[in-house]
C-alpha cells in the first residue's frame, strides 16, 4: 500500500534526509587514495550518531539476504554496483566509488547515494557518473503530481539506454517513510502515461544504477550482499529521497 505523508511528516523526513546528506558529504570529503572503506563507514556512523539518528542499513535483513547487513554505509567500488560491504579495502587512484547511506531520525528514514572518483579520473568514469547524476535529475524533474511512475522511469532510463549504458537488472527505487523500503517500487525504465499516479505527499527514493558497457546483469558476491556487474564493467549509482508536493518535487536528502 502506498502511504502519503502529511506536511508535518514531510518536515520530519526532511530532517532525517539532511542527516544522510551530511553523512554522505563528510564521507566524500574524507575519501582519498589509501583510506579504507571501513574508515568511511565510521565517518558516516559518527555523523549519524552526533545527529541523534540511527543507521538504517546496519542490521537490515530482507528475506532475500543470507545475513543482516553488517555496515552503516554501502561502499561499492568499480565493478561493484550496489550493496558493497565496507571492509579493509584501501581506495586506489582512479577507483570509482559509490556510497549509499540511510538513517532514521525520530522514526523517519532518509536514503541517498553518491558516486565519485578518487585520485586521477578516467574520462569514461567521469562520463558514467555524469550520466547517472543526469538520470537522477531527470527522474526528479519528472516527479510531478499528476504524472505517473512510467513517466519517471521513462525520464530516467530513456536517455541512459540511448547513450548505450546498462541499467542494473531487478533493481530500482522505492517509497520511503517510517520504513526504508515502502511501496511503490520505482522502475528505472518505463512507459509514459502508465503506472501509479503521483500525488502530493508521496515520498520516493529514486536511484539509477548505470553500467558502463551497456549490460544489465549482475552476480552476487560470496558475502551475499555485494552486487557486481557480470561483465566486470564499472557501474555508478546516485540516489535521493524526494517528496512530491503541490509546488513540485523536493529533494529531502539535501544539505
Ligand atoms: N539504497 C539502498 C536500497 O534502497 C540501500 C540498501 S540497504 C542495505 O536498496 F542495507 F541493503 F544496505
Ligand atoms: Co534506496
Short mmCIF file of N, CA and C in Angstrom, two decimals, residues 54-232:
data_model
loop_
_atom_site.label_atom_id
_atom_site.label_comp_id
_atom_site.label_asym_id
_atom_site.label_seq_id
_atom_site.Cartn_x
_atom_site.Cartn_y
_atom_site.Cartn_z
N UNK A 54 19.84 7.04 13.78
CA UNK A 54 20.23 5.63 13.80
C UNK A 54 20.49 5.17 12.38
N UNK A 55 21.57 4.41 12.16
CA UNK A 55 21.81 3.91 10.80
C UNK A 55 20.67 3.02 10.33
N UNK A 56 20.24 3.22 9.09
CA UNK A 56 19.13 2.41 8.57
C UNK A 56 19.60 1.08 8.01
N UNK A 57 20.84 1.02 7.56
CA UNK A 57 21.31 -0.20 6.88
C UNK A 57 21.78 -1.27 7.88
N UNK A 58 22.41 -0.84 8.96
CA UNK A 58 23.02 -1.78 9.91
C UNK A 58 21.96 -2.72 10.48
N UNK A 59 22.14 -4.00 10.25
CA UNK A 59 21.20 -4.99 10.77
C UNK A 59 19.99 -5.23 9.89
N UNK A 60 19.90 -4.48 8.78
CA UNK A 60 18.79 -4.65 7.85
C UNK A 60 18.84 -6.06 7.24
N UNK A 61 17.73 -6.78 7.32
CA UNK A 61 17.75 -8.19 6.90
C UNK A 61 16.52 -8.55 6.08
N UNK A 62 16.51 -8.15 4.80
CA UNK A 62 15.40 -8.54 3.94
C UNK A 62 15.42 -10.05 3.67
N UNK A 63 14.29 -10.58 3.25
CA UNK A 63 14.15 -12.04 3.10
C UNK A 63 15.15 -12.63 2.12
N UNK A 64 15.58 -11.83 1.11
CA UNK A 64 16.49 -12.36 0.09
C UNK A 64 17.95 -12.38 0.54
N UNK A 65 18.26 -11.74 1.66
CA UNK A 65 19.66 -11.67 2.09
C UNK A 65 19.97 -12.80 3.07
N UNK A 66 21.17 -13.39 2.96
CA UNK A 66 21.52 -14.51 3.82
C UNK A 66 21.82 -14.10 5.25
N UNK A 67 22.14 -12.82 5.45
CA UNK A 67 22.52 -12.35 6.78
C UNK A 67 22.18 -10.87 6.90
N UNK A 68 22.02 -10.37 8.13
CA UNK A 68 21.76 -8.94 8.30
C UNK A 68 22.90 -8.12 7.70
N UNK A 69 22.57 -6.96 7.15
CA UNK A 69 23.61 -6.11 6.56
C UNK A 69 24.54 -5.63 7.67
N UNK A 70 25.87 -5.78 7.48
CA UNK A 70 26.79 -5.50 8.58
C UNK A 70 27.35 -4.08 8.62
N UNK A 71 26.96 -3.20 7.71
CA UNK A 71 27.59 -1.88 7.65
C UNK A 71 26.61 -0.74 7.86
N UNK A 72 27.18 0.47 8.07
CA UNK A 72 26.37 1.68 8.19
C UNK A 72 26.16 2.31 6.82
N UNK A 73 27.12 2.09 5.92
CA UNK A 73 27.01 2.53 4.52
C UNK A 73 27.19 1.32 3.61
N UNK A 74 26.81 1.47 2.36
CA UNK A 74 27.26 0.56 1.32
C UNK A 74 28.38 1.29 0.58
N UNK A 75 29.48 0.59 0.33
CA UNK A 75 30.61 1.17 -0.39
C UNK A 75 30.94 0.23 -1.54
N UNK A 76 30.59 0.65 -2.75
CA UNK A 76 30.68 -0.22 -3.92
C UNK A 76 31.70 0.37 -4.89
N UNK A 77 32.78 -0.37 -5.12
CA UNK A 77 33.92 0.15 -5.87
C UNK A 77 34.02 -0.52 -7.25
N UNK A 78 34.16 0.29 -8.28
CA UNK A 78 34.40 -0.16 -9.66
C UNK A 78 33.29 -1.07 -10.20
N UNK A 79 33.54 -2.38 -10.30
CA UNK A 79 32.50 -3.27 -10.86
C UNK A 79 31.44 -3.65 -9.84
N UNK A 80 31.59 -3.24 -8.58
CA UNK A 80 30.51 -3.40 -7.61
C UNK A 80 29.49 -2.30 -7.88
N UNK A 81 28.21 -2.70 -8.06
CA UNK A 81 27.18 -1.72 -8.40
C UNK A 81 26.57 -1.14 -7.13
N UNK A 82 26.07 -2.02 -6.27
CA UNK A 82 25.45 -1.60 -5.01
C UNK A 82 25.70 -2.64 -3.92
N UNK A 83 25.43 -2.23 -2.68
CA UNK A 83 25.45 -3.11 -1.50
C UNK A 83 26.83 -3.65 -1.17
N UNK A 84 27.89 -2.97 -1.60
CA UNK A 84 29.24 -3.38 -1.20
C UNK A 84 29.42 -3.17 0.30
N UNK A 85 29.98 -4.15 0.97
CA UNK A 85 30.19 -4.08 2.42
C UNK A 85 31.52 -3.37 2.69
N UNK A 86 31.50 -2.32 3.53
CA UNK A 86 32.76 -1.60 3.80
C UNK A 86 33.74 -2.50 4.57
N UNK A 87 34.84 -2.86 3.92
CA UNK A 87 35.82 -3.73 4.56
C UNK A 87 37.17 -3.02 4.60
N UNK A 88 38.24 -3.78 4.69
CA UNK A 88 39.54 -3.14 4.84
C UNK A 88 40.23 -2.82 3.52
N UNK A 89 39.46 -2.91 2.42
CA UNK A 89 39.97 -2.50 1.11
C UNK A 89 40.37 -1.02 1.15
N UNK A 90 41.57 -0.73 0.65
CA UNK A 90 42.01 0.67 0.57
C UNK A 90 41.69 1.24 -0.80
N UNK A 91 41.21 2.46 -0.82
CA UNK A 91 40.93 3.12 -2.09
C UNK A 91 42.22 3.33 -2.85
N UNK A 92 42.16 3.06 -4.16
CA UNK A 92 43.31 3.24 -5.05
C UNK A 92 42.99 4.35 -6.05
N UNK A 93 44.03 4.93 -6.60
CA UNK A 93 43.85 6.01 -7.57
C UNK A 93 43.00 5.55 -8.75
N UNK A 94 42.02 6.35 -9.11
CA UNK A 94 41.16 6.01 -10.24
C UNK A 94 39.97 5.16 -9.89
N UNK A 95 39.82 4.78 -8.61
CA UNK A 95 38.65 3.98 -8.21
C UNK A 95 37.36 4.80 -8.37
N UNK A 96 36.35 4.13 -8.88
CA UNK A 96 35.01 4.72 -8.97
C UNK A 96 34.22 4.19 -7.76
N UNK A 97 33.87 5.08 -6.86
CA UNK A 97 33.28 4.70 -5.58
C UNK A 97 31.82 5.15 -5.50
N UNK A 98 30.94 4.24 -5.12
CA UNK A 98 29.55 4.61 -4.84
C UNK A 98 29.29 4.39 -3.36
N UNK A 99 28.81 5.43 -2.71
CA UNK A 99 28.49 5.35 -1.28
C UNK A 99 26.99 5.56 -1.12
N UNK A 100 26.36 4.62 -0.43
CA UNK A 100 24.92 4.67 -0.17
C UNK A 100 24.76 4.74 1.34
N UNK A 101 23.84 5.59 1.80
CA UNK A 101 23.67 5.76 3.25
C UNK A 101 22.21 5.98 3.59
N UNK A 102 21.79 5.43 4.70
CA UNK A 102 20.43 5.64 5.17
C UNK A 102 20.43 5.84 6.67
N UNK A 103 19.46 6.63 7.16
CA UNK A 103 19.36 6.87 8.60
C UNK A 103 17.92 7.11 8.99
N UNK A 104 17.62 6.74 10.24
CA UNK A 104 16.32 7.05 10.84
C UNK A 104 16.51 8.14 11.88
N UNK A 105 15.67 9.16 11.79
CA UNK A 105 15.64 10.20 12.82
C UNK A 105 14.19 10.32 13.29
N UNK A 106 13.97 10.18 14.59
CA UNK A 106 12.62 10.24 15.18
C UNK A 106 11.63 9.38 14.39
N UNK A 107 12.12 8.21 13.96
CA UNK A 107 11.22 7.25 13.33
C UNK A 107 11.05 7.39 11.82
N UNK A 108 11.72 8.40 11.22
CA UNK A 108 11.57 8.62 9.79
C UNK A 108 12.89 8.43 9.08
N UNK A 109 12.80 7.94 7.84
CA UNK A 109 14.01 7.48 7.14
C UNK A 109 14.43 8.42 6.01
N UNK A 110 15.75 8.51 5.81
CA UNK A 110 16.32 9.13 4.61
C UNK A 110 17.25 8.12 3.96
N UNK A 111 17.34 8.15 2.63
CA UNK A 111 18.14 7.17 1.88
C UNK A 111 18.71 7.89 0.66
N UNK A 112 20.04 7.87 0.51
CA UNK A 112 20.65 8.58 -0.62
C UNK A 112 22.00 7.95 -0.96
N UNK A 113 22.48 8.20 -2.16
CA UNK A 113 23.76 7.66 -2.60
C UNK A 113 24.44 8.62 -3.56
N UNK A 114 25.78 8.57 -3.54
CA UNK A 114 26.58 9.38 -4.47
C UNK A 114 27.70 8.51 -5.06
N UNK A 115 28.11 8.85 -6.26
CA UNK A 115 29.26 8.20 -6.88
C UNK A 115 30.31 9.25 -7.21
N UNK A 116 31.57 8.89 -7.03
CA UNK A 116 32.67 9.81 -7.33
C UNK A 116 33.94 9.01 -7.57
N UNK A 117 34.98 9.71 -7.99
CA UNK A 117 36.25 9.05 -8.30
C UNK A 117 37.31 9.58 -7.34
N UNK A 118 38.17 8.69 -6.86
CA UNK A 118 39.30 9.15 -6.05
C UNK A 118 40.56 9.11 -6.91
N UNK A 119 41.43 10.07 -6.70
CA UNK A 119 42.66 10.15 -7.48
C UNK A 119 42.37 10.56 -8.91
N UNK A 120 43.25 10.14 -9.80
CA UNK A 120 43.12 10.57 -11.19
C UNK A 120 41.98 9.82 -11.89
N UNK A 121 41.08 10.59 -12.51
CA UNK A 121 39.87 10.00 -13.10
C UNK A 121 40.07 9.67 -14.57
N UNK A 122 39.47 8.53 -14.98
CA UNK A 122 39.39 8.21 -16.41
C UNK A 122 38.17 8.93 -16.98
N UNK A 123 38.29 9.39 -18.21
CA UNK A 123 37.18 10.12 -18.82
C UNK A 123 35.91 9.26 -18.86
N UNK A 124 36.04 7.96 -19.15
CA UNK A 124 34.86 7.09 -19.23
C UNK A 124 34.11 7.04 -17.90
N UNK A 125 34.84 7.10 -16.80
CA UNK A 125 34.21 7.08 -15.47
C UNK A 125 33.51 8.39 -15.18
N UNK A 126 34.14 9.49 -15.57
CA UNK A 126 33.50 10.82 -15.40
C UNK A 126 32.19 10.84 -16.18
N UNK A 127 32.23 10.35 -17.42
CA UNK A 127 31.03 10.33 -18.26
C UNK A 127 29.93 9.47 -17.62
N UNK A 128 30.32 8.33 -17.08
CA UNK A 128 29.35 7.42 -16.46
C UNK A 128 28.67 8.07 -15.26
N UNK A 129 29.47 8.71 -14.42
CA UNK A 129 28.90 9.37 -13.23
C UNK A 129 28.01 10.54 -13.65
N UNK A 130 28.44 11.30 -14.64
CA UNK A 130 27.60 12.41 -15.12
C UNK A 130 26.28 11.90 -15.67
N UNK A 131 26.33 10.79 -16.39
CA UNK A 131 25.09 10.20 -16.94
C UNK A 131 24.17 9.72 -15.82
N UNK A 132 24.76 9.20 -14.76
CA UNK A 132 23.97 8.71 -13.62
C UNK A 132 23.33 9.87 -12.87
N UNK A 133 24.11 10.92 -12.63
CA UNK A 133 23.57 12.11 -11.95
C UNK A 133 22.49 12.77 -12.79
N UNK A 134 22.71 12.79 -14.11
CA UNK A 134 21.72 13.41 -15.01
C UNK A 134 20.43 12.58 -15.02
N UNK A 135 20.57 11.25 -14.98
CA UNK A 135 19.39 10.38 -14.94
C UNK A 135 18.57 10.65 -13.68
N UNK A 136 19.26 10.79 -12.55
CA UNK A 136 18.57 11.09 -11.30
C UNK A 136 17.87 12.44 -11.40
N UNK A 137 18.56 13.44 -11.93
CA UNK A 137 17.97 14.78 -12.05
C UNK A 137 16.74 14.76 -12.94
N UNK A 138 16.78 13.99 -14.03
CA UNK A 138 15.60 13.89 -14.91
C UNK A 138 14.44 13.21 -14.20
N UNK A 139 14.76 12.16 -13.42
CA UNK A 139 13.71 11.46 -12.67
C UNK A 139 13.05 12.40 -11.68
N UNK A 140 13.86 13.20 -11.00
CA UNK A 140 13.31 14.15 -10.02
C UNK A 140 12.41 15.16 -10.74
N UNK A 141 12.89 15.70 -11.85
CA UNK A 141 12.08 16.70 -12.60
C UNK A 141 10.75 16.13 -13.05
N UNK A 142 10.73 14.84 -13.37
CA UNK A 142 9.50 14.20 -13.86
C UNK A 142 8.54 13.86 -12.73
N UNK A 143 9.01 13.94 -11.49
CA UNK A 143 8.19 13.51 -10.35
C UNK A 143 7.24 14.62 -9.91
N UNK A 144 6.30 14.92 -10.76
CA UNK A 144 5.32 15.98 -10.54
C UNK A 144 3.97 15.35 -10.24
N UNK A 145 3.23 15.95 -9.33
CA UNK A 145 1.87 15.48 -9.03
C UNK A 145 1.07 15.40 -10.32
N UNK A 146 0.33 14.32 -10.49
CA UNK A 146 -0.49 14.13 -11.69
C UNK A 146 0.21 13.30 -12.75
N UNK A 147 1.56 13.27 -12.71
CA UNK A 147 2.27 12.40 -13.65
C UNK A 147 2.32 11.00 -13.06
N UNK A 148 2.89 10.05 -13.82
CA UNK A 148 2.83 8.65 -13.41
C UNK A 148 4.23 8.05 -13.29
N UNK A 149 4.30 6.92 -12.60
CA UNK A 149 5.61 6.30 -12.38
C UNK A 149 6.27 5.93 -13.71
N UNK A 150 5.46 5.58 -14.71
CA UNK A 150 6.02 5.29 -16.04
C UNK A 150 6.74 6.49 -16.63
N UNK A 151 6.24 7.68 -16.33
CA UNK A 151 6.89 8.91 -16.80
C UNK A 151 8.27 9.08 -16.14
N UNK A 152 8.31 8.74 -14.85
CA UNK A 152 9.57 8.87 -14.11
C UNK A 152 10.59 7.87 -14.65
N UNK A 153 10.15 6.62 -14.81
CA UNK A 153 11.05 5.59 -15.34
C UNK A 153 11.55 5.93 -16.74
N UNK A 154 10.63 6.46 -17.53
CA UNK A 154 10.99 6.84 -18.90
C UNK A 154 12.02 7.97 -18.90
N UNK A 155 11.81 8.93 -18.00
CA UNK A 155 12.75 10.07 -17.92
C UNK A 155 14.12 9.60 -17.47
N UNK A 156 14.14 8.66 -16.53
CA UNK A 156 15.43 8.15 -16.04
C UNK A 156 16.10 7.31 -17.12
N UNK A 157 15.38 6.31 -17.63
CA UNK A 157 16.02 5.27 -18.42
C UNK A 157 16.17 5.54 -19.90
N UNK A 158 15.29 6.36 -20.47
CA UNK A 158 15.33 6.57 -21.92
C UNK A 158 16.69 7.04 -22.41
N UNK A 159 17.14 8.20 -21.93
CA UNK A 159 18.45 8.70 -22.36
C UNK A 159 19.63 7.80 -21.96
N UNK A 160 19.46 7.07 -20.85
CA UNK A 160 20.51 6.15 -20.41
C UNK A 160 20.74 5.08 -21.48
N UNK A 161 19.64 4.50 -21.94
CA UNK A 161 19.72 3.47 -22.98
C UNK A 161 20.25 4.05 -24.29
N UNK A 162 19.76 5.23 -24.65
CA UNK A 162 20.21 5.83 -25.92
C UNK A 162 21.70 6.13 -25.89
N UNK A 163 22.23 6.40 -24.70
CA UNK A 163 23.68 6.67 -24.58
C UNK A 163 24.48 5.37 -24.55
N UNK A 164 23.78 4.22 -24.53
CA UNK A 164 24.48 2.93 -24.59
C UNK A 164 24.86 2.35 -23.25
N UNK A 165 24.33 2.92 -22.16
CA UNK A 165 24.62 2.38 -20.84
C UNK A 165 23.62 1.30 -20.46
N UNK A 166 24.01 0.42 -19.56
CA UNK A 166 23.11 -0.57 -18.99
C UNK A 166 22.48 -0.05 -17.72
N UNK A 167 21.40 -0.73 -17.28
CA UNK A 167 20.72 -0.43 -16.01
C UNK A 167 20.63 -1.72 -15.23
N UNK A 168 21.08 -1.69 -13.99
CA UNK A 168 21.12 -2.90 -13.18
C UNK A 168 19.78 -3.62 -13.17
N UNK A 169 19.79 -4.88 -13.55
CA UNK A 169 18.56 -5.68 -13.61
C UNK A 169 17.93 -5.81 -12.23
N UNK A 170 16.61 -5.90 -12.19
CA UNK A 170 15.84 -6.26 -10.99
C UNK A 170 15.90 -5.23 -9.86
N UNK A 171 16.50 -4.07 -10.09
CA UNK A 171 16.62 -3.10 -9.01
C UNK A 171 16.08 -1.74 -9.44
N UNK A 172 15.62 -0.98 -8.46
CA UNK A 172 15.08 0.34 -8.75
C UNK A 172 14.87 1.11 -7.46
N UNK A 173 14.09 2.16 -7.56
CA UNK A 173 13.80 2.97 -6.38
C UNK A 173 12.57 2.43 -5.64
N UNK A 174 12.13 3.21 -4.66
CA UNK A 174 11.10 2.71 -3.74
C UNK A 174 10.50 3.84 -2.93
N UNK A 175 9.34 3.58 -2.34
CA UNK A 175 8.79 4.51 -1.38
C UNK A 175 9.66 4.55 -0.14
N UNK A 176 9.60 5.69 0.57
CA UNK A 176 10.36 5.86 1.82
C UNK A 176 9.44 6.52 2.85
N UNK A 177 9.59 6.15 4.11
CA UNK A 177 8.78 6.76 5.16
C UNK A 177 9.24 6.29 6.51
N UNK A 178 8.35 5.67 7.24
CA UNK A 178 8.75 5.07 8.52
C UNK A 178 9.61 3.85 8.29
N UNK A 179 9.49 3.26 7.11
CA UNK A 179 10.38 2.16 6.69
C UNK A 179 11.26 2.65 5.55
N UNK A 180 12.43 2.03 5.41
CA UNK A 180 13.34 2.42 4.32
C UNK A 180 12.77 2.02 2.97
N UNK A 181 12.16 0.86 2.93
CA UNK A 181 11.59 0.37 1.66
C UNK A 181 10.08 0.25 1.79
N UNK A 182 9.38 1.15 1.13
CA UNK A 182 7.92 1.10 1.10
C UNK A 182 7.46 1.00 -0.35
N UNK A 183 6.17 0.76 -0.53
CA UNK A 183 5.59 0.84 -1.86
C UNK A 183 5.56 2.30 -2.28
N UNK A 184 5.61 2.59 -3.57
CA UNK A 184 5.70 1.66 -4.69
C UNK A 184 7.15 1.38 -5.07
N UNK A 185 7.35 0.29 -5.81
CA UNK A 185 8.65 0.05 -6.46
C UNK A 185 8.76 1.03 -7.63
N UNK A 186 9.95 1.58 -7.84
CA UNK A 186 10.14 2.58 -8.92
C UNK A 186 11.14 2.03 -9.94
N UNK A 187 10.62 1.60 -11.07
CA UNK A 187 11.50 1.10 -12.13
C UNK A 187 12.32 2.24 -12.71
N UNK A 188 13.54 1.92 -13.13
CA UNK A 188 14.39 2.91 -13.77
C UNK A 188 14.15 3.00 -15.28
N UNK A 189 13.10 2.34 -15.76
CA UNK A 189 12.64 2.50 -17.13
C UNK A 189 11.12 2.48 -17.07
N UNK A 190 10.47 2.99 -18.09
CA UNK A 190 9.01 2.98 -18.02
C UNK A 190 8.37 3.50 -19.28
N UNK A 191 7.05 3.30 -19.32
CA UNK A 191 6.26 3.78 -20.45
C UNK A 191 5.52 5.03 -20.02
N UNK A 192 5.69 6.13 -20.75
CA UNK A 192 4.99 7.36 -20.40
C UNK A 192 3.49 7.10 -20.32
N UNK A 193 2.84 7.71 -19.35
CA UNK A 193 1.39 7.58 -19.23
C UNK A 193 0.94 6.26 -18.63
N UNK A 194 1.86 5.52 -18.02
CA UNK A 194 1.50 4.26 -17.38
C UNK A 194 1.94 4.27 -15.92
N UNK A 195 1.25 3.45 -15.12
CA UNK A 195 1.68 3.21 -13.75
C UNK A 195 1.01 4.12 -12.73
N UNK A 196 1.40 3.93 -11.51
CA UNK A 196 0.84 4.65 -10.36
C UNK A 196 0.92 6.16 -10.57
N UNK A 197 -0.18 6.85 -10.26
CA UNK A 197 -0.21 8.30 -10.45
C UNK A 197 0.33 9.02 -9.21
N UNK A 198 1.26 9.92 -9.43
CA UNK A 198 1.93 10.61 -8.32
C UNK A 198 1.01 11.65 -7.69
N UNK A 199 1.06 11.73 -6.37
CA UNK A 199 0.21 12.67 -5.63
C UNK A 199 1.04 13.39 -4.59
N UNK A 200 0.64 14.61 -4.21
CA UNK A 200 1.36 15.32 -3.15
C UNK A 200 1.42 14.46 -1.88
N UNK A 201 2.56 14.42 -1.24
CA UNK A 201 2.73 13.62 -0.03
C UNK A 201 3.41 12.29 -0.30
N UNK A 202 3.56 11.95 -1.57
CA UNK A 202 4.27 10.71 -1.91
C UNK A 202 5.78 10.96 -1.75
N UNK A 203 6.47 10.06 -1.07
CA UNK A 203 7.92 10.16 -0.87
C UNK A 203 8.58 8.97 -1.52
N UNK A 204 9.54 9.25 -2.38
CA UNK A 204 10.20 8.20 -3.17
C UNK A 204 11.71 8.34 -3.09
N UNK A 205 12.41 7.22 -3.08
CA UNK A 205 13.84 7.21 -3.36
C UNK A 205 14.00 6.83 -4.82
N UNK A 206 14.65 7.72 -5.57
CA UNK A 206 14.96 7.42 -6.97
C UNK A 206 16.43 7.05 -7.03
N UNK A 207 16.76 5.96 -7.72
CA UNK A 207 18.15 5.52 -7.69
C UNK A 207 18.59 4.80 -8.97
N UNK A 208 18.95 5.59 -10.00
CA UNK A 208 19.51 4.96 -11.19
C UNK A 208 20.85 4.28 -10.88
N UNK A 209 21.01 3.07 -11.44
CA UNK A 209 22.25 2.29 -11.28
C UNK A 209 22.73 1.93 -12.69
N UNK A 210 23.74 2.64 -13.17
CA UNK A 210 24.17 2.53 -14.56
C UNK A 210 25.42 1.67 -14.70
N UNK A 211 25.46 0.90 -15.79
CA UNK A 211 26.60 0.04 -16.08
C UNK A 211 27.24 0.50 -17.39
N UNK A 212 28.55 0.70 -17.34
CA UNK A 212 29.25 1.41 -18.42
C UNK A 212 29.13 0.72 -19.78
N UNK A 213 29.19 -0.61 -19.81
CA UNK A 213 29.30 -1.29 -21.11
C UNK A 213 27.94 -1.65 -21.73
N UNK A 214 26.85 -1.21 -21.10
CA UNK A 214 25.54 -1.44 -21.71
C UNK A 214 24.86 -2.72 -21.28
N UNK A 215 25.51 -3.51 -20.44
CA UNK A 215 24.88 -4.74 -19.94
C UNK A 215 24.11 -4.44 -18.66
N UNK A 216 23.18 -5.35 -18.29
CA UNK A 216 22.35 -5.16 -17.10
C UNK A 216 22.61 -6.20 -16.01
N UNK A 217 23.31 -7.25 -16.35
CA UNK A 217 23.37 -8.43 -15.47
C UNK A 217 24.38 -8.26 -14.34
N UNK A 218 24.06 -8.93 -13.24
CA UNK A 218 24.93 -8.87 -12.06
C UNK A 218 25.14 -10.26 -11.48
N UNK A 219 26.17 -10.35 -10.66
CA UNK A 219 26.40 -11.57 -9.87
C UNK A 219 26.50 -11.14 -8.41
N UNK A 220 26.00 -11.99 -7.52
CA UNK A 220 26.07 -11.70 -6.09
C UNK A 220 27.36 -12.30 -5.54
N UNK A 221 28.11 -11.49 -4.82
CA UNK A 221 29.38 -11.96 -4.26
C UNK A 221 29.15 -12.98 -3.15
N UNK A 222 30.23 -13.63 -2.76
CA UNK A 222 30.11 -14.66 -1.72
C UNK A 222 29.64 -14.09 -0.39
N UNK A 223 29.82 -12.78 -0.17
CA UNK A 223 29.35 -12.18 1.09
C UNK A 223 27.81 -12.11 1.15
N UNK A 224 27.16 -12.47 0.02
CA UNK A 224 25.70 -12.49 0.00
C UNK A 224 25.05 -11.13 -0.25
N UNK A 225 25.85 -10.08 -0.29
CA UNK A 225 25.32 -8.72 -0.44
C UNK A 225 25.82 -8.00 -1.69
N UNK A 226 27.14 -7.97 -1.87
CA UNK A 226 27.71 -7.13 -2.93
C UNK A 226 27.24 -7.60 -4.30
N UNK A 227 26.67 -6.67 -5.07
CA UNK A 227 26.27 -6.99 -6.45
C UNK A 227 27.32 -6.43 -7.39
N UNK A 228 27.98 -7.32 -8.14
CA UNK A 228 28.98 -6.91 -9.12
C UNK A 228 28.41 -7.08 -10.52
N UNK A 229 28.88 -6.28 -11.46
CA UNK A 229 28.45 -6.48 -12.84
C UNK A 229 28.96 -7.84 -13.30
N UNK A 230 28.13 -8.57 -14.04
CA UNK A 230 28.54 -9.88 -14.55
C UNK A 230 29.68 -9.72 -15.54
N UNK A 231 29.69 -8.60 -16.26
CA UNK A 231 30.69 -8.38 -17.31
C UNK A 231 32.02 -7.87 -16.77
N UNK A 232 32.01 -7.39 -15.52
CA UNK A 232 33.22 -6.76 -14.96
C UNK A 232 33.31 -5.28 -15.27
#
